[in-house]
PDB file of C-alpha atoms in Angstrom:
ATOM      1  CA  MET A 279       0.000   0.000   0.000  1.00 71.00           C
ATOM      2  CA  MET A 280       2.798   2.459   0.899  1.00 74.00           C
ATOM      3  CA  LYS A 281       4.596   1.651  -2.364  1.00 80.00           C
ATOM      4  CA  LYS A 282       1.468   2.566  -4.333  1.00 83.00           C
ATOM      5  CA  ILE A 283       1.083   5.858  -2.486  1.00 84.00           C
ATOM      6  CA  GLY A 284       4.791   6.656  -2.870  1.00 82.00           C
ATOM      7  CA  SER A 285       4.674   5.808  -6.557  1.00 87.00           C
ATOM      8  CA  TYR A 286       1.553   7.928  -7.046  1.00 88.00           C
ATOM      9  CA  VAL A 287       3.117  10.907  -5.233  1.00 89.00           C
ATOM     10  CA  GLY A 288       6.361  10.581  -7.211  1.00 90.00           C
ATOM     11  CA  ILE A 289       4.574  10.443 -10.565  1.00 92.00           C
ATOM     12  CA  SER A 290       2.335  13.362  -9.555  1.00 92.00           C
ATOM     13  CA  ILE A 291       5.324  15.512  -8.596  1.00 94.00           C
ATOM     14  CA  LEU A 292       7.121  14.657 -11.850  1.00 94.00           C
ATOM     15  CA  PHE A 293       4.002  15.477 -13.881  1.00 94.00           C
ATOM     16  CA  LEU A 294       3.582  18.769 -12.003  1.00 95.00           C
ATOM     17  CA  LEU A 295       7.212  19.765 -12.633  1.00 96.00           C
ATOM     18  CA  ILE A 296       6.875  19.041 -16.364  1.00 96.00           C
ATOM     19  CA  LEU A 297       3.594  20.976 -16.489  1.00 96.00           C
ATOM     20  CA  VAL A 298       5.078  24.027 -14.719  1.00 96.00           C
ATOM     21  CA  TRP A 299       8.203  23.991 -16.919  1.00 96.00           C
ATOM     22  CA  GLY A 300       6.123  23.740 -20.103  1.00 95.00           C
ATOM     23  CA  THR A 301       3.787  26.511 -18.987  1.00 96.00           C
ATOM     24  CA  SER A 302       6.705  28.854 -18.229  1.00 94.00           C
ATOM     25  CA  LYS A 303       8.271  28.169 -21.643  1.00 92.00           C
ATOM     26  CA  LEU A 304       4.963  28.854 -23.406  1.00 93.00           C
ATOM     27  CA  ALA A 305       4.437  32.083 -21.448  1.00 93.00           C
ATOM     28  CA  ASP A 306       8.001  33.210 -22.250  1.00 84.00           C
ATOM     29  CA  HIS A 307       7.483  32.529 -25.958  1.00 84.00           C
ATOM     30  CA  TYR A 308       4.087  34.279 -25.951  1.00 88.00           C
ATOM     31  CA  VAL A 309       5.414  37.471 -24.335  1.00 82.00           C
ATOM     32  CA  LEU A 310       8.503  37.671 -26.557  1.00 76.00           C
ATOM     33  CA  SER A 311       6.508  37.089 -29.744  1.00 77.00           C
ATOM     34  CA  ARG A 312       4.158  39.983 -28.970  1.00 78.00           C
ATOM     35  CA  TRP A 313       6.759  42.470 -27.729  1.00 74.00           C
ATOM     36  CA  ASN A 314       6.892  45.825 -29.556  1.00 72.00           C
ATOM     37  CA  THR A 315      10.545  45.989 -30.626  1.00 70.00           C
ATOM     38  CA  GLU A 316      10.418  49.481 -32.122  1.00 75.00           C
ATOM     39  CA  ASP A 317      12.549  51.064 -29.374  1.00 79.00           C
ATOM     40  CA  SER A 318      13.339  48.142 -27.070  1.00 84.00           C
ATOM     41  CA  ALA A 319      14.451  44.524 -27.119  1.00 87.00           C
ATOM     42  CA  VAL A 320      14.984  41.671 -24.708  1.00 89.00           C
ATOM     43  CA  VAL A 321      18.684  40.750 -24.710  1.00 93.00           C
ATOM     44  CA  ILE A 322      21.098  38.442 -22.927  1.00 95.00           C
ATOM     45  CA  ILE A 323      24.495  39.868 -21.986  1.00 96.00           C
ATOM     46  CA  GLU A 324      27.046  37.405 -23.304  1.00 96.00           C
ATOM     47  CA  GLU A 325      30.071  39.438 -22.242  1.00 95.00           C
ATOM     48  CA  VAL A 326      30.962  42.809 -20.694  1.00 94.00           C
ATOM     49  CA  LEU A 327      33.765  44.030 -22.967  1.00 95.00           C
ATOM     50  CA  GLY A 328      34.770  47.172 -21.096  1.00 91.00           C
ATOM     51  CA  ILE A 329      33.708  50.239 -19.127  1.00 90.00           C
ATOM     52  CA  LYS A 330      34.966  53.812 -19.570  1.00 88.00           C
ATOM     53  CA  SER A 331      33.804  57.140 -18.164  1.00 81.00           C
ATOM     54  CA  ASP A 332      31.939  59.499 -20.464  1.00 73.00           C
ATOM     55  CA  PRO A 333      34.043  62.660 -20.976  1.00 71.00           C
ATOM     56  CA  ALA A 334      31.121  64.538 -22.575  1.00 70.00           C
ATOM     57  CA  VAL A 335      29.329  64.963 -19.238  1.00 64.00           C
ATOM     58  CA  GLN A 336      30.588  67.839 -17.070  1.00 63.00           C
ATOM     59  CA  ASP A 337      28.016  67.683 -14.245  1.00 66.00           C
ATOM     60  CA  GLU A 338      29.286  65.594 -11.310  1.00 70.00           C
ATOM     61  CA  ASP A 339      25.726  64.754 -10.211  1.00 71.00           C
ATOM     62  CA  TRP A 340      25.027  63.117 -13.578  1.00 79.00           C
ATOM     63  CA  GLU A 341      28.336  61.369 -14.277  1.00 83.00           C
ATOM     64  CA  SER A 342      27.818  58.653 -16.828  1.00 85.00           C
ATOM     65  CA  GLU A 343      29.877  55.819 -18.213  1.00 88.00           C
ATOM     66  CA  ARG A 344      29.964  53.951 -21.494  1.00 89.00           C
ATOM     67  CA  VAL A 345      29.787  50.167 -21.310  1.00 92.00           C
ATOM     68  CA  MET A 346      30.702  47.910 -24.236  1.00 95.00           C
ATOM     69  CA  LEU A 347      28.612  44.741 -24.252  1.00 96.00           C
ATOM     70  CA  ARG A 348      28.269  41.657 -26.420  1.00 97.00           C
ATOM     71  CA  LEU A 349      24.516  41.017 -26.610  1.00 96.00           C
ATOM     72  CA  LEU A 350      22.333  38.177 -27.863  1.00 96.00           C
ATOM     73  CA  TYR A 351      18.921  39.423 -29.011  1.00 93.00           C
ATOM     74  CA  ARG A 352      15.954  37.329 -27.829  1.00 89.00           C
ATOM     75  CA  ASN A 353      13.276  38.987 -29.971  1.00 84.00           C
ATOM     76  CA  GLY A 354      12.602  41.381 -32.836  1.00 81.00           C
ATOM     77  CA  GLN A 355      14.319  41.675 -36.205  1.00 84.00           C
ATOM     78  CA  LYS A 356      17.698  40.848 -34.657  1.00 87.00           C
ATOM     79  CA  GLU A 357      16.434  37.731 -32.838  1.00 86.00           C
ATOM     80  CA  ASP A 358      19.183  35.122 -32.277  1.00 88.00           C
ATOM     81  CA  THR A 359      21.926  37.494 -33.489  1.00 94.00           C
ATOM     82  CA  VAL A 360      24.946  38.585 -31.472  1.00 96.00           C
ATOM     83  CA  GLU A 361      26.069  42.216 -31.560  1.00 95.00           C
ATOM     84  CA  ASP A 362      28.661  44.346 -29.792  1.00 96.00           C
ATOM     85  CA  LEU A 363      26.981  47.509 -28.533  1.00 93.00           C
ATOM     86  CA  GLU A 364      27.942  50.511 -26.413  1.00 92.00           C
ATOM     87  CA  ILE A 365      25.392  51.637 -23.841  1.00 90.00           C
ATOM     88  CA  VAL A 366      25.377  54.732 -21.631  1.00 88.00           C
ATOM     89  CA  ARG A 367      24.376  54.574 -17.978  1.00 88.00           C
ATOM     90  CA  LEU A 368      24.844  56.591 -14.785  1.00 85.00           C
ATOM     91  CA  LYS A 369      28.197  55.923 -13.157  1.00 83.00           C
ATOM     92  CA  ASP A 370      26.728  55.035  -9.753  1.00 82.00           C
ATOM     93  CA  SER A 371      24.001  52.811 -11.225  1.00 83.00           C
ATOM     94  CA  ARG A 372      22.879  50.012  -8.923  1.00 85.00           C
ATOM     95  CA  LEU A 373      21.975  47.802 -11.879  1.00 86.00           C
ATOM     96  CA  LEU A 374      24.619  45.098 -12.074  1.00 90.00           C
ATOM     97  CA  LEU A 375      25.366  43.939 -15.615  1.00 91.00           C
ATOM     98  CA  MET A 376      25.828  40.192 -15.242  1.00 93.00           C
ATOM     99  CA  GLU A 377      26.846  37.886 -18.054  1.00 95.00           C
ATOM    100  CA  GLY A 378      24.211  35.316 -18.980  1.00 95.00           C
ATOM    101  CA  GLU A 379      21.306  37.353 -17.584  1.00 95.00           C
ATOM    102  CA  GLU A 380      18.371  38.845 -19.516  1.00 93.00           C
ATOM    103  CA  TYR A 381      17.811  42.598 -19.697  1.00 92.00           C
ATOM    104  CA  LEU A 382      15.489  45.041 -21.410  1.00 90.00           C
ATOM    105  CA  LEU A 383      17.514  47.181 -23.840  1.00 90.00           C
ATOM    106  CA  LEU A 384      15.976  50.606 -24.511  1.00 87.00           C
ATOM    107  CA  SER A 385      17.030  53.060 -27.210  1.00 84.00           C
ATOM    108  CA  ASP A 386      16.587  56.816 -27.637  1.00 84.00           C
ATOM    109  CA  VAL A 387      16.684  58.359 -31.115  1.00 84.00           C
ATOM    110  CA  PHE A 388      17.620  62.047 -31.114  1.00 85.00           C
ATOM    111  CA  ASP A 389      16.666  64.757 -33.624  1.00 87.00           C
ATOM    112  CA  ASP A 390      20.002  64.454 -35.432  1.00 88.00           C
ATOM    113  CA  GLY A 391      19.427  60.717 -35.949  1.00 81.00           C
ATOM    114  CA  THR A 392      21.889  59.416 -33.360  1.00 81.00           C
ATOM    115  CA  VAL A 393      20.780  56.443 -31.295  1.00 81.00           C
ATOM    116  CA  GLN A 394      21.728  56.028 -27.644  1.00 82.00           C
ATOM    117  CA  TYR A 395      21.199  52.814 -25.651  1.00 83.00           C
TER     118      TYR A 395
END
């Protein structure tokens, strides 16, 4: 009797794990396929290539830095492509850029046509 109950519980747990994993994969695919990639994309940081301070900024309260990244695009026209890209962020940013993690990449297009990430 205990073997039957143990077997039933084990199979139920395995089935539940497979169901949860499948549901999360489907939800991930659904969200990425419907994402508006006009000015943003979901990316994975493959490598942080370097960080340098931004000499263009003179205000100490808004010191920024330029970070070179190797990114893998998860959605949009560049899906499954790898690209080296320079982003700008505040120097004292609390957002840690960790290799292998997913991030939302946003872009700003200025009047002169330059794009900043």
